[in-house]
Short mmCIF file of C-alpha atoms in Angstrom, two decimals:
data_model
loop_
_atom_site.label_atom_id
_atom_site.label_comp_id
_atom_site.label_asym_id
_atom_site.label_seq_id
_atom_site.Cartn_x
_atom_site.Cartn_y
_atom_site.Cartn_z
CA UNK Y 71 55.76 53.24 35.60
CA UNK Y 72 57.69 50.04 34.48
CA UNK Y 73 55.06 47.63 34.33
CA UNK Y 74 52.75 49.69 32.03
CA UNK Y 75 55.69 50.96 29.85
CA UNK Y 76 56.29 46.74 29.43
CA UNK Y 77 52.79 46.33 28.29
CA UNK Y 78 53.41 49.61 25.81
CA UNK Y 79 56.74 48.05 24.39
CA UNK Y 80 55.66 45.06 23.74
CA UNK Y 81 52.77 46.39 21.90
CA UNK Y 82 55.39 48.31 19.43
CA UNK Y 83 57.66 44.39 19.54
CA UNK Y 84 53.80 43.06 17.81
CA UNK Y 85 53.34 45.84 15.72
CA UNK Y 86 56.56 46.58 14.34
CA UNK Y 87 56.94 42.20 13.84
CA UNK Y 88 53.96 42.19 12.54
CA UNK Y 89 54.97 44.87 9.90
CA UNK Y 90 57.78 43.04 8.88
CA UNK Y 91 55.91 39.86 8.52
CA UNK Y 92 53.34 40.94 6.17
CA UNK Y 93 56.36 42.59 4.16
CA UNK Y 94 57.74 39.00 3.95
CA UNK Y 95 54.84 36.67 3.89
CA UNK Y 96 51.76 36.92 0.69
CA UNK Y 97 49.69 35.58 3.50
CA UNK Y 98 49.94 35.46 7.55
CA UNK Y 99 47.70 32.46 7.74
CA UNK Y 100 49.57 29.93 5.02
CA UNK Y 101 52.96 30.85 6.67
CA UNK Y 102 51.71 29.98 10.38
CA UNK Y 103 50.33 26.97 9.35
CA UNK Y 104 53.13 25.85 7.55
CA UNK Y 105 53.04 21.90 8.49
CA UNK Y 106 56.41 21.08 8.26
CA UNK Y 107 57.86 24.35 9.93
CA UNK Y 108 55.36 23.07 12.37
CA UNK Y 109 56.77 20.15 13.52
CA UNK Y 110 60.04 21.43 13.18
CA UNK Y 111 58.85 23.57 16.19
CA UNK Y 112 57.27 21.16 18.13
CA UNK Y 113 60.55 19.42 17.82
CA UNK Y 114 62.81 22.12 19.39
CA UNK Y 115 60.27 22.55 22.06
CA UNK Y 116 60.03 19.08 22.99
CA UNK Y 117 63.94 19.19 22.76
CA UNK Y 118 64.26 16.10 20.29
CA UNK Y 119 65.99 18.85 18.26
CA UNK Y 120 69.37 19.91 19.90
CA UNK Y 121 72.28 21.75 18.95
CA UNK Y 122 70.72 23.59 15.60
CA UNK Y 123 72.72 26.56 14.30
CA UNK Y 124 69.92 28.41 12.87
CA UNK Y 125 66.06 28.43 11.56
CA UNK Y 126 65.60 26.68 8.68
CA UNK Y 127 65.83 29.06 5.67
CA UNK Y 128 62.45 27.87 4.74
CA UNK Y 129 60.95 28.51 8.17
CA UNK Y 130 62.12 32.30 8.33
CA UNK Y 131 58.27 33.76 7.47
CA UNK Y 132 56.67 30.86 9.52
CA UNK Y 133 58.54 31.88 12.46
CA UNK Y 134 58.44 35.54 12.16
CA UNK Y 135 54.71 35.16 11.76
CA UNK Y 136 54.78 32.57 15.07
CA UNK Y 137 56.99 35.41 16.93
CA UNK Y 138 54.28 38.20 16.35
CA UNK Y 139 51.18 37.59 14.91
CA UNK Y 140 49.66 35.91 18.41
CA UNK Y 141 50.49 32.42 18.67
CA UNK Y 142 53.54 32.59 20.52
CA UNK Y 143 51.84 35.13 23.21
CA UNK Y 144 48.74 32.24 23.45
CA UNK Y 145 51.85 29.44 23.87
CA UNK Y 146 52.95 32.04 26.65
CA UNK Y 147 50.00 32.38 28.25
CA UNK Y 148 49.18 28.93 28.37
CA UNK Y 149 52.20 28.06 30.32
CA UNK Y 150 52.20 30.47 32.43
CA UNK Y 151 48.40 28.63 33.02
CA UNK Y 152 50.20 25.70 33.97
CA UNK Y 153 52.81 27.37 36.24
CA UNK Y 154 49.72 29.37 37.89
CA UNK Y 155 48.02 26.11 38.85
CA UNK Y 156 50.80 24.49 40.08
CA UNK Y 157 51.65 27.53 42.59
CA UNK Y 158 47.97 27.73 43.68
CA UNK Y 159 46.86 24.21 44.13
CA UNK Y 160 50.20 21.81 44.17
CA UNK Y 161 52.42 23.55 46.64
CA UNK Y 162 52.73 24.46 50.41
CA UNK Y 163 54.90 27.63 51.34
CA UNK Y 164 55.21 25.95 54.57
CA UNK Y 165 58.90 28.45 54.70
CA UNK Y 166 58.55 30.61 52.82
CA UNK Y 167 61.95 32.51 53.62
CA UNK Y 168 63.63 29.35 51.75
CA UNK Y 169 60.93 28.68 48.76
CA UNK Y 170 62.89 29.72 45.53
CA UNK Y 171 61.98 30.36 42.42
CA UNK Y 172 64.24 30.37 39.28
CA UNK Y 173 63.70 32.50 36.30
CA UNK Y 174 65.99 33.09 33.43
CA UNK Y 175 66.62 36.53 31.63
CA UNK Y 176 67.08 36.55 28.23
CA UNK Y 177 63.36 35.65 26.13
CA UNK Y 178 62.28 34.59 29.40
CA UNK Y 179 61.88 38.11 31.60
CA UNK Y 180 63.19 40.20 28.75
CA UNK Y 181 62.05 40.03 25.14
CA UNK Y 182 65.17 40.02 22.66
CA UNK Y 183 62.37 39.93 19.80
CA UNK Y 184 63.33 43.33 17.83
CA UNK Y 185 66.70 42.47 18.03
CA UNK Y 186 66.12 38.93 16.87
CA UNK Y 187 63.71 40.41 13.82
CA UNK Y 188 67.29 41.89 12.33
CA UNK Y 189 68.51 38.38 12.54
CA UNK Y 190 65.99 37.14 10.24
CA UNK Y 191 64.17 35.56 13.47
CA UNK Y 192 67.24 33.05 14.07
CA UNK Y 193 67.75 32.80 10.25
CA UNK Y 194 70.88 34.60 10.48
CA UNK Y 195 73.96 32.95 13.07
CA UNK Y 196 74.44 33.73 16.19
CA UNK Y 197 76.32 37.18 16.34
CA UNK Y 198 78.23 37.73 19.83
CA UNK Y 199 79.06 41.20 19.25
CA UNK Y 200 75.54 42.43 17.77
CA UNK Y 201 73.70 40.96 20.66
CA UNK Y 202 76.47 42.54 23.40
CA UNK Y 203 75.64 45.54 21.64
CA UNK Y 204 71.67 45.35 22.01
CA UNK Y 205 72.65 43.78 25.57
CA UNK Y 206 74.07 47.00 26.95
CA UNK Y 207 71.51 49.61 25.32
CA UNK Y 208 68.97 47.80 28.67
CA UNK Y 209 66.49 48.46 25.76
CA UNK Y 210 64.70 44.40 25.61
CA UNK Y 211 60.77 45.10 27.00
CA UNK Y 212 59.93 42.81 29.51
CA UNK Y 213 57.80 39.47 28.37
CA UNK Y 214 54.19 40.76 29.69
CA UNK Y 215 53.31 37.04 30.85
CA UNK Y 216 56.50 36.31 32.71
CA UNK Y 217 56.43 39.65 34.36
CA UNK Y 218 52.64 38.63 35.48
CA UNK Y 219 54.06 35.41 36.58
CA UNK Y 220 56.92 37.56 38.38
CA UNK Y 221 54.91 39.64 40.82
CA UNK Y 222 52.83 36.99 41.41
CA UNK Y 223 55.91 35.17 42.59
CA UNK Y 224 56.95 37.77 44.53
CA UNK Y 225 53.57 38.73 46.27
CA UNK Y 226 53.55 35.08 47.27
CA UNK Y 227 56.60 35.01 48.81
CA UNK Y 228 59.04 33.01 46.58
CA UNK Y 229 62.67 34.11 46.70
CA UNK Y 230 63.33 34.94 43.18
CA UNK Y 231 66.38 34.37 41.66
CA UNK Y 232 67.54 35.38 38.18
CA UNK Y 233 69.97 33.21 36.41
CA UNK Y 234 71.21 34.58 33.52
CA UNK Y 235 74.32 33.96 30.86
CA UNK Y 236 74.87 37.24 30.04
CA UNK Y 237 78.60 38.58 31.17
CA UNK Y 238 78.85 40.23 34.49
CA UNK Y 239 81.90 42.02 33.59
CA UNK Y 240 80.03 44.29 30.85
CA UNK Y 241 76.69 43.90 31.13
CA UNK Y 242 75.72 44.30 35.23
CA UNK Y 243 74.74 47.90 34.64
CA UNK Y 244 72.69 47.73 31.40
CA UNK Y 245 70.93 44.49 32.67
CA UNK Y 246 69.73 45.16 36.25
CA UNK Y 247 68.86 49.05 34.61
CA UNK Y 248 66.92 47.16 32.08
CA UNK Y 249 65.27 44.60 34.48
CA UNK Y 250 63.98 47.56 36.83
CA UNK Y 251 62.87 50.19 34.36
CA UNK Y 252 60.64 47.07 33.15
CA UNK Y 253 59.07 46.33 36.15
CA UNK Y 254 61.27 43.68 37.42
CA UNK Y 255 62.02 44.84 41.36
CA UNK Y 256 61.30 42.31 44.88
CA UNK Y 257 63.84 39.74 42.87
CA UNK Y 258 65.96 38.65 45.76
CA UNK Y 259 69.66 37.99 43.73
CA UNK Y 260 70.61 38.13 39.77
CA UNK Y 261 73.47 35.95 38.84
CA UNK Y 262 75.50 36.72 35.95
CA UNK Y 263 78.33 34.80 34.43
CA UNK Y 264 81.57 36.15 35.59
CA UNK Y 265 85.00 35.15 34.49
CA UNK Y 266 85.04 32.42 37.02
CA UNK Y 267 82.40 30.47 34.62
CA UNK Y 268 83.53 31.76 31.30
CA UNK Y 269 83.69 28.68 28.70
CA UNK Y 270 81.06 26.70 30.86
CA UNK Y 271 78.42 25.26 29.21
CA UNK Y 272 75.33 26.88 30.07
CA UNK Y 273 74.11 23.88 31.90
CA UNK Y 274 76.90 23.52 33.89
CA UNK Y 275 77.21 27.15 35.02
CA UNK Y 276 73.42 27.38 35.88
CA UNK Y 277 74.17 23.98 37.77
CA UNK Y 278 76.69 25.92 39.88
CA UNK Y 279 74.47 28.40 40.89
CA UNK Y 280 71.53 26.63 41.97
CA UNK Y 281 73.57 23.92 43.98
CA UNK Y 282 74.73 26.92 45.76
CA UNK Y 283 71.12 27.66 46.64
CA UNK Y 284 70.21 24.46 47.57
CA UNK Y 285 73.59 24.49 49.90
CA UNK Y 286 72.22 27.89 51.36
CA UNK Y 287 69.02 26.34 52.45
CA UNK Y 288 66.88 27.29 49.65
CA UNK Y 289 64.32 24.56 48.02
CA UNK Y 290 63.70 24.80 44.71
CA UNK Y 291 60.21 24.67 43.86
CA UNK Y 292 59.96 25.94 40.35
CA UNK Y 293 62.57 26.99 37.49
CA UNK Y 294 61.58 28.24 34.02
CA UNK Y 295 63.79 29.24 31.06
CA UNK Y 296 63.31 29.50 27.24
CA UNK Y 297 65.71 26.75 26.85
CA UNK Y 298 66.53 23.68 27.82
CA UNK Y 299 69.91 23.85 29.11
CA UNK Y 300 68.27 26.36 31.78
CA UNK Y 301 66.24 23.49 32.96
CA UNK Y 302 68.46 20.62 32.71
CA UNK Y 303 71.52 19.57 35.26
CA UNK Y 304 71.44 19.50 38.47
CA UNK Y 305 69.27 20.98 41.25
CA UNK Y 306 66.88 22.31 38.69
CA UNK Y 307 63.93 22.48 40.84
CA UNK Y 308 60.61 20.45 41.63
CA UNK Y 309 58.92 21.46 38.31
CA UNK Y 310 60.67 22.82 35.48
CA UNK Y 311 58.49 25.10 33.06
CA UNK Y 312 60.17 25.41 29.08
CA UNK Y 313 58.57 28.37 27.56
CA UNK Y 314 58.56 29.01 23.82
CA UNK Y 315 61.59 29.87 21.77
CA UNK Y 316 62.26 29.06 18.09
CA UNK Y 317 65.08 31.45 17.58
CA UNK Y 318 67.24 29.91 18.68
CA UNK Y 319 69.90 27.09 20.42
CA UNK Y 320 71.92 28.04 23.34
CA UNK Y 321 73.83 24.87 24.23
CA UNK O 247 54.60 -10.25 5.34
CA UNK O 248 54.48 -8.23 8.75
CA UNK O 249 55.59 -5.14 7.31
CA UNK O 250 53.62 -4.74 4.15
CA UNK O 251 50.52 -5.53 6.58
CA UNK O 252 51.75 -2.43 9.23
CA UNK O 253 51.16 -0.03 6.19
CA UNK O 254 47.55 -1.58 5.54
CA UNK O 255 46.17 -1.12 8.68
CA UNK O 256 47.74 2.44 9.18
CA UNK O 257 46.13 3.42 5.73
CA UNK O 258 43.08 1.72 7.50
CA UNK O 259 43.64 4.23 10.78
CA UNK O 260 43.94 6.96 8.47
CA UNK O 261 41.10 6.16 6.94
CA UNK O 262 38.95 5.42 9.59
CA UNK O 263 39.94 8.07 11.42
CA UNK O 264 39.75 11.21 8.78
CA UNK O 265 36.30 9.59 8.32
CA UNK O 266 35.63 9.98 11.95
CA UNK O 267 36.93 13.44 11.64
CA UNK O 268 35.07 14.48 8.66
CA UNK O 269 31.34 13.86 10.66
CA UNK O 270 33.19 15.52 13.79
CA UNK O 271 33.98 18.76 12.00
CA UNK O 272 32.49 21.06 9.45
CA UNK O 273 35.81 21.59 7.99
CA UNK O 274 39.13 20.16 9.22
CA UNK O 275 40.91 23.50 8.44
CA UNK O 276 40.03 25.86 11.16
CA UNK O 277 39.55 23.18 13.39
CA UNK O 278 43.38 21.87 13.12
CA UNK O 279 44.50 25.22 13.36
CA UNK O 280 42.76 26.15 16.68
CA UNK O 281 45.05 28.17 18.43
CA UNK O 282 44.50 27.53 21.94
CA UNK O 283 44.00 24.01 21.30
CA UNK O 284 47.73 24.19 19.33
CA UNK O 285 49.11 25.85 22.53
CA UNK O 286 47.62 23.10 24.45
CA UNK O 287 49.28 20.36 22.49
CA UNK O 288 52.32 22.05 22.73
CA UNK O 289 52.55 22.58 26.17
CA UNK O 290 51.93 18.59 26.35
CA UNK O 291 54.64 17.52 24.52
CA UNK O 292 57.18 20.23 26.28
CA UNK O 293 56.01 18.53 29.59
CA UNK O 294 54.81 22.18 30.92
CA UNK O 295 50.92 20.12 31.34
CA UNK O 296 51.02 17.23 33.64
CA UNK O 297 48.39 14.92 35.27
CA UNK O 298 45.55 15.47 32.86
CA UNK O 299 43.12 13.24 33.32
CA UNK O 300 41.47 14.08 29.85
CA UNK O 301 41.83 16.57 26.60
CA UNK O 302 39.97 19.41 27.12
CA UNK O 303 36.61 19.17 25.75
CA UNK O 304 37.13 22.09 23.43
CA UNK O 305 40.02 20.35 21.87
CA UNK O 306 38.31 17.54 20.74
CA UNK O 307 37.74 17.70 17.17
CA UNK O 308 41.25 19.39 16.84
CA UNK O 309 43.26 16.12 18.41
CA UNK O 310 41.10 14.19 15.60
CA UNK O 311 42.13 16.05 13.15
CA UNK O 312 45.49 15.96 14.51
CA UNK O 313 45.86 12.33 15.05
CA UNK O 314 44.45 11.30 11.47
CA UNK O 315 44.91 14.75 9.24
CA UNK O 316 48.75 14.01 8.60
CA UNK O 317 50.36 16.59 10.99
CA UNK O 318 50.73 13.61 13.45
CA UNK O 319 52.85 11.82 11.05
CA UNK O 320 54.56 14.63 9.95
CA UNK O 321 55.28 15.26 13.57
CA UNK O 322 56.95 11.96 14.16
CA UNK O 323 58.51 12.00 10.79
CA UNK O 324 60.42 15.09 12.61
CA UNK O 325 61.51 12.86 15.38
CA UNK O 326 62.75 10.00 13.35
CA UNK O 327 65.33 12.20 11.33
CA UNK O 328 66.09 13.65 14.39
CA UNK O 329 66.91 10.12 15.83
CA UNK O 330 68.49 9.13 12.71
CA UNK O 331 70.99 12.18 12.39
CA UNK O 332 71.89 11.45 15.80
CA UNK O 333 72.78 7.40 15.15
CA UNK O 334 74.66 8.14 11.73
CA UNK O 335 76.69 11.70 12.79
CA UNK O 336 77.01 11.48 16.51
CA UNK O 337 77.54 8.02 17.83
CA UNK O 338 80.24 5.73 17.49
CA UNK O 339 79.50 2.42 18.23
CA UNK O 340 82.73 1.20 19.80
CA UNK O 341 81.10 -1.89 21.42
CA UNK O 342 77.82 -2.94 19.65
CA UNK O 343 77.25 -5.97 22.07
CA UNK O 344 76.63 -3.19 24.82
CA UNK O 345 75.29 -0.46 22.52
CA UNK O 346 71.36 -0.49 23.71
CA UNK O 347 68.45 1.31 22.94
CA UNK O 348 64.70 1.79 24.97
CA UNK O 349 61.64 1.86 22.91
CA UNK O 350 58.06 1.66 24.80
CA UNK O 351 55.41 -0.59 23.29
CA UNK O 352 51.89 1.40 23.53
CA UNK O 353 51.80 4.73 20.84
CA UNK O 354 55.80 4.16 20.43
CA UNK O 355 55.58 0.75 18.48
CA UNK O 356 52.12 -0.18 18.35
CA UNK O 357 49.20 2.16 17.53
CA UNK O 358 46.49 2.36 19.98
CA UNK O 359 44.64 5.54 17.84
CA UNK O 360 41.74 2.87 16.50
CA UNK O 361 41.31 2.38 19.80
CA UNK O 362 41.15 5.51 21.63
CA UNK O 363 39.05 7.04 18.26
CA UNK O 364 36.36 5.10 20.67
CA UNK O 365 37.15 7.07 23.67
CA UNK O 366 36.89 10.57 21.73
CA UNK O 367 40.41 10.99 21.33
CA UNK O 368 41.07 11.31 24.74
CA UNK O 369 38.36 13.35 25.76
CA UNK O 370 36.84 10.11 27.72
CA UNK O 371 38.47 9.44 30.85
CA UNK O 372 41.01 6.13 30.72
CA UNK O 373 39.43 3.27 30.88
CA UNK O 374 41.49 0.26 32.11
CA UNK O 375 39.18 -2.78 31.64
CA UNK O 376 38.55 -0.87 27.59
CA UNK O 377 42.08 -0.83 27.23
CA UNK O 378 42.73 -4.47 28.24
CA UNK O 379 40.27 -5.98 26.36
CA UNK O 380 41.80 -3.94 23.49
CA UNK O 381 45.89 -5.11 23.82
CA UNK O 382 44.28 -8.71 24.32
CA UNK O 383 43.31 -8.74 20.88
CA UNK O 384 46.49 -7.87 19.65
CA UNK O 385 45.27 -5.88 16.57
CA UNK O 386 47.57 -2.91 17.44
CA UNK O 387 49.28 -1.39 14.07
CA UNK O 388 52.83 -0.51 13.58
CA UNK O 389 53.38 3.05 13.95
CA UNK O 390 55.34 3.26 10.79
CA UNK O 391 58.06 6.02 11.42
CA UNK O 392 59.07 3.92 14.59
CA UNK O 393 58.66 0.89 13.05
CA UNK O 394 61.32 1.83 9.96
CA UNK O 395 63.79 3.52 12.77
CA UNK O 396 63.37 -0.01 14.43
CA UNK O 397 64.79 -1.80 11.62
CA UNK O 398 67.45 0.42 11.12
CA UNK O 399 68.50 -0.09 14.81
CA UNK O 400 68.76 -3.45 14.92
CA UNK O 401 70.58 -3.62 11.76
CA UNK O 402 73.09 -1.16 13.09
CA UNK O 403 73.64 -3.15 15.68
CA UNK O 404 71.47 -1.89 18.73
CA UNK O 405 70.40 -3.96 21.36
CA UNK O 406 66.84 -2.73 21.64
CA UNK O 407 64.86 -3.65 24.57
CA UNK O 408 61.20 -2.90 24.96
CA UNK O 409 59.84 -1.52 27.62
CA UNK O 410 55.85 -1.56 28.70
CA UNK O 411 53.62 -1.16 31.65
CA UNK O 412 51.30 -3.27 30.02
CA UNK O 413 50.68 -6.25 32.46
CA UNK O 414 52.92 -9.29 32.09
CA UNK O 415 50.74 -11.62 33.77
CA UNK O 416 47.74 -10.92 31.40
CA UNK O 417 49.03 -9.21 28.23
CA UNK O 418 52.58 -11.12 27.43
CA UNK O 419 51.00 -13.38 24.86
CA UNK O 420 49.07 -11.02 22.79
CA UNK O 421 51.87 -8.43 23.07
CA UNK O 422 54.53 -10.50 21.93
CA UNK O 423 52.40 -11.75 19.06
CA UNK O 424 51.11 -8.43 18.27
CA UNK O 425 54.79 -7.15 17.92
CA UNK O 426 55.94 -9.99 16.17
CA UNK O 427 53.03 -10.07 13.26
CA UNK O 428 53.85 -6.14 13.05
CA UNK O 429 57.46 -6.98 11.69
CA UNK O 430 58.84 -6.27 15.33
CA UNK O 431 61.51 -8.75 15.00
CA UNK O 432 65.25 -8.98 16.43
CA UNK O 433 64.52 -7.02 19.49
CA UNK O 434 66.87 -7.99 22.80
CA UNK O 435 64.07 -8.33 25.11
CA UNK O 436 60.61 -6.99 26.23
CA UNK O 437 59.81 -6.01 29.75
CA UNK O 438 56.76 -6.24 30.79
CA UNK O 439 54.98 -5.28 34.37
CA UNK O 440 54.66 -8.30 36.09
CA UNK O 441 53.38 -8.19 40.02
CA UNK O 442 56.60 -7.53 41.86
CA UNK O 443 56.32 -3.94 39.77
CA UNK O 444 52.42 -3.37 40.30
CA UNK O 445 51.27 0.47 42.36
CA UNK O 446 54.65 1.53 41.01
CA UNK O 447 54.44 5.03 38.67
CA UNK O 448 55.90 4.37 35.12
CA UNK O 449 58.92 6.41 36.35
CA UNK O 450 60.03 3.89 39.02
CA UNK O 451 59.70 0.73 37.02
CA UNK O 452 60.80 1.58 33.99
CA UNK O 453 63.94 3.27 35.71
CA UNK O 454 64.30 0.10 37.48
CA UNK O 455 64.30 -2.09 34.33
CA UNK O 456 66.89 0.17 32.78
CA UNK O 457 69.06 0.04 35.73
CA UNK O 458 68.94 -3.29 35.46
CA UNK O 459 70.11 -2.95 31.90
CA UNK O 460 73.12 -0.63 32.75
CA UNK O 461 74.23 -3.21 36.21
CA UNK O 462 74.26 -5.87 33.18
CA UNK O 463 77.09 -3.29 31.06
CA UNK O 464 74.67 -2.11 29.17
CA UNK O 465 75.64 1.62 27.47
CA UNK O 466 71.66 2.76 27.18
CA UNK O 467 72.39 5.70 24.14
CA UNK O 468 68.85 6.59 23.23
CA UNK O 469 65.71 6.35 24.01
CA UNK O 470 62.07 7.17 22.73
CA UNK O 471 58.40 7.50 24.18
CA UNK O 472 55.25 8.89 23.43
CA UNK O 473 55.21 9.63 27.38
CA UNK O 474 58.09 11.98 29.59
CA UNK O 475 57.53 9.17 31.84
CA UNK O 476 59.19 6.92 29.51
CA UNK O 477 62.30 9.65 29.66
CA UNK O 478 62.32 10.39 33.62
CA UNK O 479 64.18 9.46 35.83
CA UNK O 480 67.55 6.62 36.44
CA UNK O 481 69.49 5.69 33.77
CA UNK O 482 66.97 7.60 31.35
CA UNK O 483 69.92 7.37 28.41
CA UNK O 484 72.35 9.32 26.27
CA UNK O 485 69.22 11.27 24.59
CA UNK O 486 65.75 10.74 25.13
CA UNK O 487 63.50 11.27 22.92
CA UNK O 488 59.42 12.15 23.39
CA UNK O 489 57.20 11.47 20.47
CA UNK O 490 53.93 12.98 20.29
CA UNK O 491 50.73 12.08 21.70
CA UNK O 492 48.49 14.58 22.79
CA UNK O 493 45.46 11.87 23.50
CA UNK O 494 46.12 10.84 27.58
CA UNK O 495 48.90 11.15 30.02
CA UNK O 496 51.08 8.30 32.04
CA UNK O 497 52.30 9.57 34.97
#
């Protein structure tokens, strides 16, 4: 069954990172707490820092250790705490056949972690060709807190839609294979970037799409995305949730 | 001299507060590395928590040690070269008469940390009259990151306007001297709340104010709050930028 194969990939994503890191790091606990690395972090997440290339060289162990050794699962959780409260005690379904909810794909439903661990966590550039080629093996394990968040969505009785930058032309198959062997089924539409949005900026494309929705009748109550151009733009919902992700910058 | 005195009393914060911290904590180690209080912070300043009416009581030694243990100014340090690499690679100041900049007054500017060290760092719920009688004294310290990046905007040429719920009717006296005897100097204007604003969220007024601003010409390219009130909304500008402050929330 997908949902407790997810929970049994992402426990090999842990181990395996966690490997890795104590190969690279003396100690776990200096690395994590680097101060600087820290607030290099906090920056990206707060998106003061914009348009970075790659990790700083001198943040590679921090941010491996951050990845998997438990701190970026607790930064998970916790937001999906947030999200959780908002759905129980802020909002009405009062339709639910037009209540939509917005999730992203990539490090949002689908962890790209072991692929980004032979990228130096973000250290190395971004490398179009290696990720199309991780892309179309379906292989990412689904993020166990977003696919929580997912069902519950769905056994509410959002509309979920997927948004996703990923090309439509070449990777349809391999993604909506991946997304339902991981326990991602009920979704109501996944939108991929076809040629008619090729050389849009993310935020533009994603724009597209949801002003579509909204022009369909749908409201958007809640939208959440690993980064920032998923959340910015137009129509990008009543609450916008930014989960954790110091790999890296998509524009 | 103003800005010789802003370092002073923000050695005397430091001071006063790692003191504090040092009786709150058996050691300020673990306690600033608390995990779930770190994801709590950093789901504050990504604007995933909202309406908090206090920090958790759990988390209370942790924002000490955060406010006074150097990770705070590290943090903002963070901000400031982000700010700065924006001003001196990005923009092109075509038209410096219309070139303006937002900064807000309270935990932006002026340090309120002496005061809320009182309230438990936020773990006491806001206290309005405790906070007036406070800005009437006008003892606030320059924060000093801001304070430098101040300087360096109005000698680029910024307009920089300040922007403040603080009440106008009651607080514009001690305010403006409070800023002025901080080295806050050369600044276009400061906007204060004054009763045709009062019952309206920070959001409203402030996008009001800046509206205002951008009817008058005005090109608003940055601006920066310890609040994502100070950043929502109308004419928010080119980039906004949030600076930390994991203590209370403006909504």
């Amino acid at each position: 069954m997908g949902i407790a194969r997810a929970w049994w990939v992402w426990l090999l994503v842990v181990a395996v990172g966690a490997l890795g890191s104590s190969r690279l790091c003396s100690s776990s606990s200096p690395t994590i707490n680097n101060s600087s690395c820290l607030s290099w972090r906090l920056a990206v997440e707060a998106n003061n820092a914009r348009a970075w290339r790659t990790v700083p060289p001198d943040c590679h162990d921090y941010v491996g250790s951050y990845m998997t050794g438990g701190q970026y699962q607790r930064d998970l959780d916790m937001v999906v705490q947030q999200i959780t409260a908002y759905i129980t005690t802020d909002l009405q379904l009062s339709n639910n056949n037009y209540s939509a909810w917005i999730l992203d794909v990539d490090d949002t439903c689908l962890s790209n972690v072991l692929y980004y661990r032979r990228k130096r966590f973000g250290c190395d550039p971004y490398d179009p060709t290696g990720f199309r080629s991780w892309a179309a093996k379906g292989a990412s394990p689904a993020v166990p807190a977003i696919h929580t968040l997912f069902r519950k969505l769905v056994t509410t009785g959002f509309k979920v839609f997927l948004i996703t930058g990923r090309d439509g032309d070449s990777l349809a198959h391999s993604t909506t294979q991946n997304l339902h062997t991981q326990g991602y089924t009920g979704y109501q539409r996944l939108f991929m970037r076809n040629s008619s949005y090729k050389g849009q900026s993310a935020v533009a494309f994603k724009s597209e799409i949801r002003k579509q929705l909204v022009d369909q009748g749908y409201k958007i109550l809640g939208n959440v995305g690993d980064q920032w151009s998923d959340l910015a733009g137009d129509c990008a919902g009543e609450r916008t949730f930014k989960i954790p992700n110091p790999m890296y910058f998509v524009p």
